[in-house]
Tab-separated table of C-alpha atoms in Angstrom:
chain	number	residue	atom	x	y	z
A	1179	UNK	CA	-7.814	-19.568	-16.474
A	1180	UNK	CA	-4.721	-17.509	-17.250
A	1181	UNK	CA	-3.718	-14.815	-14.642
A	1182	UNK	CA	-5.696	-11.827	-15.057
A	1183	UNK	CA	-4.359	-9.087	-12.195
A	1184	UNK	CA	-6.297	-6.181	-10.988
A	1185	UNK	CA	-6.364	-3.315	-8.946
A	1186	UNK	CA	-8.649	-2.100	-6.457
A	1187	UNK	CA	-9.071	1.204	-4.701
A	1188	UNK	CA	-9.672	0.965	-0.718
A	1189	UNK	CA	-11.791	3.491	1.096
A	1190	UNK	CA	-8.382	4.974	2.092
A	1191	UNK	CA	-7.414	5.564	-1.214
A	1192	UNK	CA	-4.728	2.561	-1.237
A	1193	UNK	CA	-4.403	0.477	-4.313
A	1194	UNK	CA	-4.640	-3.154	-3.735
A	1195	UNK	CA	-3.911	-5.573	-6.175
A	1196	UNK	CA	-4.914	-9.119	-6.959
A	1197	UNK	CA	-5.295	-11.948	-9.496
A	1198	UNK	CA	-7.780	-14.564	-10.367
A	1199	UNK	CA	-6.967	-17.987	-11.230
A	1200	UNK	CA	-9.108	-20.918	-11.375
A	1201	UNK	CA	-12.989	-21.072	-11.850
A	1202	UNK	CA	-14.272	-17.589	-12.392
A	1203	UNK	CA	-17.797	-18.929	-10.939
A	1204	UNK	CA	-16.323	-21.093	-8.385
A	1205	UNK	CA	-15.915	-21.100	-4.426
A	1206	UNK	CA	-14.207	-17.637	-3.550
A	1207	UNK	CA	-10.487	-18.763	-1.993
A	1208	UNK	CA	-8.672	-15.537	-1.048
A	1209	UNK	CA	-4.919	-16.629	-0.922
A	1210	UNK	CA	-2.194	-14.947	0.999
A	1211	UNK	CA	1.228	-15.278	-0.374
A	1212	UNK	CA	4.677	-16.085	1.452
A	1213	UNK	CA	7.561	-13.770	2.577
A	1214	UNK	CA	8.516	-12.164	0.278
A	1215	UNK	CA	5.869	-13.041	-2.460
A	1216	UNK	CA	3.276	-11.465	-4.286
A	1217	UNK	CA	-0.483	-12.049	-5.774
A	1218	UNK	CA	1.160	-14.499	-8.728
A	1219	UNK	CA	2.166	-17.013	-6.224
A	1220	UNK	CA	-1.491	-18.047	-6.216
A	1221	UNK	CA	-0.931	-19.581	-9.805
A	1222	UNK	CA	0.929	-22.703	-8.071
A	1223	UNK	CA	-3.391	-23.460	-7.924
A	1224	UNK	CA	-4.810	-22.646	-10.910
A	1225	UNK	CA	-5.533	-25.982	-12.686
A	1226	UNK	CA	-6.226	-27.388	-9.006
A	1227	UNK	CA	-8.804	-24.582	-8.567
A	1228	UNK	CA	-10.272	-25.050	-12.153
A	1229	UNK	CA	-10.817	-28.950	-11.246
A	1230	UNK	CA	-12.018	-28.234	-8.050
A	1231	UNK	CA	-14.688	-25.587	-8.597
A	1232	UNK	CA	-12.709	-22.805	-6.657
A	1233	UNK	CA	-12.376	-19.253	-7.778
A	1234	UNK	CA	-8.601	-18.726	-6.300
A	1235	UNK	CA	-7.609	-15.019	-6.017
A	1236	UNK	CA	-3.997	-14.078	-4.787
A	1237	UNK	CA	-3.709	-10.309	-3.182
A	1238	UNK	CA	-0.249	-8.614	-2.615
A	1239	UNK	CA	-0.314	-6.956	0.708
A	1240	UNK	CA	0.891	-3.244	1.226
A	1241	UNK	CA	3.875	-2.827	0.104
A	1242	UNK	CA	4.098	-5.619	-2.618
A	1243	UNK	CA	3.220	-5.746	-6.091
A	1244	UNK	CA	0.244	-3.561	-7.270
A	1245	UNK	CA	-0.917	-2.841	-3.744
A	1246	UNK	CA	0.409	0.323	-2.573
A	1247	UNK	CA	2.186	0.470	1.048
A	1248	UNK	CA	0.348	1.142	4.513
A	1249	UNK	CA	2.811	2.778	6.907
A	1250	UNK	CA	2.908	1.204	10.356
A	1251	UNK	CA	0.539	-1.184	9.182
A	1252	UNK	CA	-0.309	-4.618	11.892
A	1253	UNK	CA	-1.386	-7.656	11.304
A	1254	UNK	CA	-4.851	-6.867	12.600
A	1255	UNK	CA	-5.143	-4.224	9.856
A	1256	UNK	CA	-5.123	-7.097	6.985
A	1257	UNK	CA	-8.636	-8.539	7.809
A	1258	UNK	CA	-10.140	-5.152	6.856
A	1259	UNK	CA	-8.536	-4.959	3.421
A	1260	UNK	CA	-9.728	-8.620	2.768
A	1261	UNK	CA	-13.188	-7.836	3.988
A	1262	UNK	CA	-13.403	-4.906	1.646
A	1263	UNK	CA	-12.492	-6.750	-1.595
A	1264	UNK	CA	-15.178	-9.524	-0.394
A	1265	UNK	CA	-17.549	-6.889	-0.611
A	1266	UNK	CA	-16.482	-5.734	-3.879
A	1267	UNK	CA	-16.550	-8.622	-5.296
A	1268	UNK	CA	-19.714	-9.409	-3.700
A	1269	UNK	CA	-18.976	-12.494	-1.674
A	1270	UNK	CA	-20.698	-13.463	1.128
A	1271	UNK	CA	-18.581	-15.942	2.705
A	1272	UNK	CA	-14.986	-17.147	0.942
A	1273	UNK	CA	-12.131	-19.457	2.357
A	1274	UNK	CA	-8.585	-17.880	3.096
A	1275	UNK	CA	-5.291	-19.567	2.991
A	1276	UNK	CA	-2.152	-18.480	3.575
A	1277	UNK	CA	1.299	-19.993	3.043
A	1278	UNK	CA	4.395	-19.724	5.220
A	1279	UNK	CA	4.463	-16.269	5.666
A	1280	UNK	CA	0.945	-15.667	4.858
A	1281	UNK	CA	-0.178	-17.936	7.699
A	1282	UNK	CA	-0.504	-14.923	10.295
A	1283	UNK	CA	-2.630	-13.431	8.122
A	1284	UNK	CA	-4.812	-15.946	7.261
A	1285	UNK	CA	-5.318	-16.400	10.903
A	1286	UNK	CA	-6.075	-12.882	11.751
A	1287	UNK	CA	-9.059	-13.294	9.717
A	1288	UNK	CA	-10.159	-16.528	11.077
A	1289	UNK	CA	-9.790	-14.363	14.537
A	1290	UNK	CA	-11.422	-11.234	13.218
A	1291	UNK	CA	-13.854	-11.927	10.738
A	1292	UNK	CA	-14.899	-15.432	11.440
A	1293	UNK	CA	-18.499	-14.644	10.181
A	1294	UNK	CA	-17.008	-14.068	6.995
A	1295	UNK	CA	-15.350	-17.177	6.533
A	1296	UNK	CA	-15.902	-20.761	5.302
A	1297	UNK	CA	-12.537	-21.777	6.662
A	1298	UNK	CA	-8.997	-20.791	6.894
A	1299	UNK	CA	-6.148	-23.444	5.430
A	1300	UNK	CA	-2.518	-22.928	6.706
A	1301	UNK	CA	0.093	-24.124	4.527
A	1302	UNK	CA	3.670	-24.555	6.148
A	1303	UNK	CA	2.918	-21.422	8.228
A	1304	UNK	CA	4.688	-19.331	10.211
A	1305	UNK	CA	3.560	-18.927	13.750
A	1306	UNK	CA	4.289	-16.536	16.693
A	1307	UNK	CA	8.265	-16.094	16.489
A	1308	UNK	CA	8.043	-15.205	20.463
A	1309	UNK	CA	6.710	-18.506	21.864
A	1310	UNK	CA	9.488	-20.009	24.117
A	1311	UNK	CA	9.674	-23.648	22.496
A	1312	UNK	CA	9.697	-22.325	18.559
A	1313	UNK	CA	12.675	-19.659	19.204
A	1314	UNK	CA	15.121	-22.622	18.954
A	1315	UNK	CA	13.101	-23.864	15.752
A	1316	UNK	CA	14.305	-20.619	13.853
A	1317	UNK	CA	17.570	-20.733	11.886
A	1318	UNK	CA	20.081	-18.378	13.238
A	1319	UNK	CA	19.593	-16.155	9.798
A	1320	UNK	CA	15.736	-16.025	10.966
A	1321	UNK	CA	16.792	-15.292	14.475
A	1322	UNK	CA	18.966	-12.343	13.397
A	1323	UNK	CA	16.271	-10.707	10.868
A	1324	UNK	CA	13.201	-10.895	13.858
A	1325	UNK	CA	15.707	-9.873	16.600
A	1326	UNK	CA	17.164	-6.941	14.024
A	1327	UNK	CA	13.599	-6.032	13.670
A	1328	UNK	CA	12.780	-5.715	17.418
A	1329	UNK	CA	16.067	-3.996	18.458
A	1330	UNK	CA	17.650	-2.285	15.540
A	1331	UNK	CA	14.544	-1.525	13.186
A	1332	UNK	CA	16.609	0.946	11.294
A	1333	UNK	CA	18.886	-1.611	9.936
A	1334	UNK	CA	15.720	-3.277	8.189
A	1335	UNK	CA	14.616	-1.308	5.227
A	1336	UNK	CA	18.206	-0.923	3.666
A	1337	UNK	CA	18.528	-4.899	4.277
A	1338	UNK	CA	15.387	-5.565	2.670
A	1339	UNK	CA	16.661	-3.155	-0.307
A	1340	UNK	CA	19.856	-5.646	-0.842
A	1341	UNK	CA	17.811	-8.702	-0.457
A	1342	UNK	CA	15.254	-7.230	-3.038
A	1343	UNK	CA	17.996	-6.246	-5.747
A	1344	UNK	CA	19.319	-9.791	-5.290
A	1345	UNK	CA	16.343	-11.587	-6.046
A	1346	UNK	CA	15.329	-9.154	-8.935
A	1347	UNK	CA	18.516	-8.936	-10.815
A	1348	UNK	CA	20.056	-12.332	-9.885
A	1349	UNK	CA	17.469	-15.179	-10.056
A	1350	UNK	CA	20.040	-17.639	-10.454
A	1351	UNK	CA	21.972	-16.781	-7.390
A	1352	UNK	CA	18.631	-16.700	-5.637
A	1353	UNK	CA	17.988	-20.144	-6.418
A	1354	UNK	CA	21.008	-21.395	-5.729
A	1355	UNK	CA	20.950	-20.021	-2.216
A	1356	UNK	CA	17.250	-21.244	-1.760
A	1357	UNK	CA	18.742	-25.321	-2.955
A	1358	UNK	CA	21.564	-24.770	-0.232
A	1359	UNK	CA	19.184	-24.087	2.593
A	1360	UNK	CA	16.202	-26.535	1.613
A	1361	UNK	CA	15.491	-30.693	2.304
A	1362	UNK	CA	16.185	-32.707	-0.653
A	1363	UNK	CA	12.086	-32.860	-1.359
A	1364	UNK	CA	12.330	-29.104	-1.873
A	1365	UNK	CA	15.135	-29.647	-4.036
A	1366	UNK	CA	13.526	-32.142	-6.241
A	1367	UNK	CA	10.504	-29.421	-6.202
A	1368	UNK	CA	12.640	-26.420	-7.283
A	1369	UNK	CA	14.078	-28.487	-9.960
A	1370	UNK	CA	10.587	-28.058	-11.538
A	1371	UNK	CA	10.616	-25.662	-13.751
A	1372	UNK	CA	6.879	-24.900	-12.974
A	1373	UNK	CA	7.209	-25.031	-9.294
A	1374	UNK	CA	10.521	-22.716	-9.278
A	1375	UNK	CA	9.140	-20.296	-12.049
A	1376	UNK	CA	5.742	-19.732	-9.788
A	1377	UNK	CA	7.779	-18.815	-6.672
A	1378	UNK	CA	10.484	-16.977	-8.288
A	1379	UNK	CA	7.877	-14.940	-10.511
A	1380	UNK	CA	6.356	-13.740	-7.411
A	1381	UNK	CA	9.416	-12.888	-5.593
A	1382	UNK	CA	10.240	-11.087	-8.675
A	1383	UNK	CA	6.542	-9.330	-8.733
A	1384	UNK	CA	6.804	-8.701	-5.140
A	1385	UNK	CA	9.885	-6.868	-4.501
A	1386	UNK	CA	10.505	-5.016	-8.387
A	1387	UNK	CA	8.757	-1.701	-7.298
A	1388	UNK	CA	9.519	-1.453	-3.379
A	1389	UNK	CA	10.865	-3.216	-0.744
A	1390	UNK	CA	8.206	-1.783	1.745
A	1391	UNK	CA	6.340	-4.635	1.885
A	1392	UNK	CA	9.120	-7.055	2.784
A	1393	UNK	CA	10.208	-4.848	5.412
A	1394	UNK	CA	7.054	-4.208	7.004
A	1395	UNK	CA	6.079	-8.020	7.122
A	1396	UNK	CA	9.390	-8.619	8.942
A	1397	UNK	CA	8.266	-6.185	11.688
A	1398	UNK	CA	4.749	-7.399	11.723
A	1399	UNK	CA	5.911	-10.853	12.190
A	1400	UNK	CA	8.724	-9.785	14.896
A	1401	UNK	CA	5.794	-7.443	17.091
A	1402	UNK	CA	2.462	-8.957	19.571
A	1403	UNK	CA	0.032	-10.525	17.039
A	1404	UNK	CA	-2.868	-8.998	18.991
A	1405	UNK	CA	-4.720	-11.843	19.382
A	1406	UNK	CA	-4.692	-15.564	20.584
A	1407	UNK	CA	-4.578	-18.474	18.478
A	1408	UNK	CA	-6.770	-20.483	21.426
A	1409	UNK	CA	-9.783	-17.682	20.593
A	1410	UNK	CA	-10.173	-18.501	16.973
A	1411	UNK	CA	-13.664	-19.565	16.412
A	1412	UNK	CA	-13.427	-20.429	12.613
A	1413	UNK	CA	-12.908	-23.797	11.022
A	1414	UNK	CA	-8.992	-24.161	10.351
A	1415	UNK	CA	-6.901	-26.614	8.021
A	1416	UNK	CA	-3.114	-26.820	8.535
A	1417	UNK	CA	-0.994	-28.864	6.206
A	1418	UNK	CA	2.813	-28.967	7.204
A	1419	UNK	CA	5.985	-30.864	5.660
A	1420	UNK	CA	7.811	-32.753	8.341
A	1421	UNK	CA	11.200	-32.042	6.347
A	1422	UNK	CA	10.391	-28.231	6.077
A	1423	UNK	CA	13.666	-26.632	6.845
A	1424	UNK	CA	12.435	-23.039	6.396
A	1425	UNK	CA	9.514	-23.443	8.529
A	1426	UNK	CA	9.818	-26.105	11.001
A	1427	UNK	CA	7.137	-28.359	11.707
A	1428	UNK	CA	6.909	-27.781	15.074
A	1429	UNK	CA	5.174	-24.227	14.345
A	1430	UNK	CA	2.423	-26.364	12.578
A	1431	UNK	CA	2.371	-27.942	15.956
A	1432	UNK	CA	1.776	-25.193	17.529
A	1433	UNK	CA	-1.165	-23.971	15.351
A	1434	UNK	CA	-2.774	-27.872	15.978
A	1435	UNK	CA	-2.186	-27.485	19.389
A	1436	UNK	CA	-3.395	-24.081	20.061
A	1437	UNK	CA	-6.774	-23.627	17.649
A	1438	UNK	CA	-9.941	-24.805	18.883
A	1439	UNK	CA	-11.205	-28.148	16.798
A	1440	UNK	CA	-8.641	-27.800	13.836
A	1441	UNK	CA	-7.973	-30.295	11.668
A	1442	UNK	CA	-3.716	-30.781	11.028
A	1443	UNK	CA	-2.177	-32.968	8.633
A	1444	UNK	CA	1.236	-33.632	8.531
A	1445	UNK	CA	3.496	-35.271	5.470
A	1446	UNK	CA	6.500	-37.116	6.450
A	1447	UNK	CA	8.425	-36.563	3.013
A	1448	UNK	CA	7.514	-33.038	2.031
A	1449	UNK	CA	9.012	-29.727	2.251
A	1450	UNK	CA	8.237	-26.187	2.518
A	1451	UNK	CA	8.195	-25.687	-1.452
A	1452	UNK	CA	7.597	-29.301	-2.157
A	1453	UNK	CA	4.213	-29.336	-0.229
A	1454	UNK	CA	2.726	-26.273	-1.688
A	1455	UNK	CA	3.633	-27.444	-5.322
A	1456	UNK	CA	2.605	-30.889	-5.522
A	1457	UNK	CA	-0.057	-30.842	-2.582
A	1458	UNK	CA	-2.075	-28.068	-3.595
A	1459	UNK	CA	-5.028	-30.489	-4.859
A	1460	UNK	CA	-4.935	-32.665	-2.057
A	1461	UNK	CA	-5.126	-29.702	-0.021
A	1462	UNK	CA	-8.008	-27.940	-2.046
A	1463	UNK	CA	-9.978	-31.008	-2.034
A	1464	UNK	CA	-9.442	-30.616	1.918
A	1465	UNK	CA	-10.937	-27.200	1.696
A	1466	UNK	CA	-14.197	-28.096	-0.162
A	1467	UNK	CA	-15.021	-30.440	2.375
A	1468	UNK	CA	-15.518	-27.903	5.228
């Protein structure tokens, strides 16, 4: 079905934006977008969700898209918002899936509200950035941002505004920068108008009204998560491309090593955008088996 966007008022008065795709009476899946992004990113899975009998719901994190900011929010606040939305939609149990920067939020749900989850999926997932063996897998650009978030947080908000303006006002320039920093599989994927359009529209929607979500996410990623992956007691599936130049596959291997009983699949010829853009049906088939 075409994207339909809604807002839901949480108990604390904030609006939470979300969009629905797939089959209206299907198995519920909450999708957590990357960094930056918005609920519209879930549109990548519309056809696959329809065929796989999933009701696929993309949610704007606070400060992105239609969702009001939540000053000082932490990673551990997110599962409460998700559970409240699930109650509003009359969902007992549901899947959660996080792509890239959405993966820490899916992990938080797996740790904090396991009784509500059928399973959690992690696609090209960013992991804890303070793990010694993973720091070297961050790009120079990423290391700068995470270091600044920890040591000079006052420069993050104006920097986020600059990035947000570039994405919204100069999408062609942003696309060129993306292609310069990604692998050949990702370049091919970004040449696909459907895949490129899904990501650029998601970025634009996420940053057009405010860059507060972008700014706050960075602070969240650079802070202690508040739980250990080893303590997750929930079914988890992990998918990662070996040619991912944005989130190195070693992050996926870290998840696979730490989360008890998880199932992990690594794709030798896929990158960051190509995995989400071309393998989503395969990944939803994996969810259906849990």
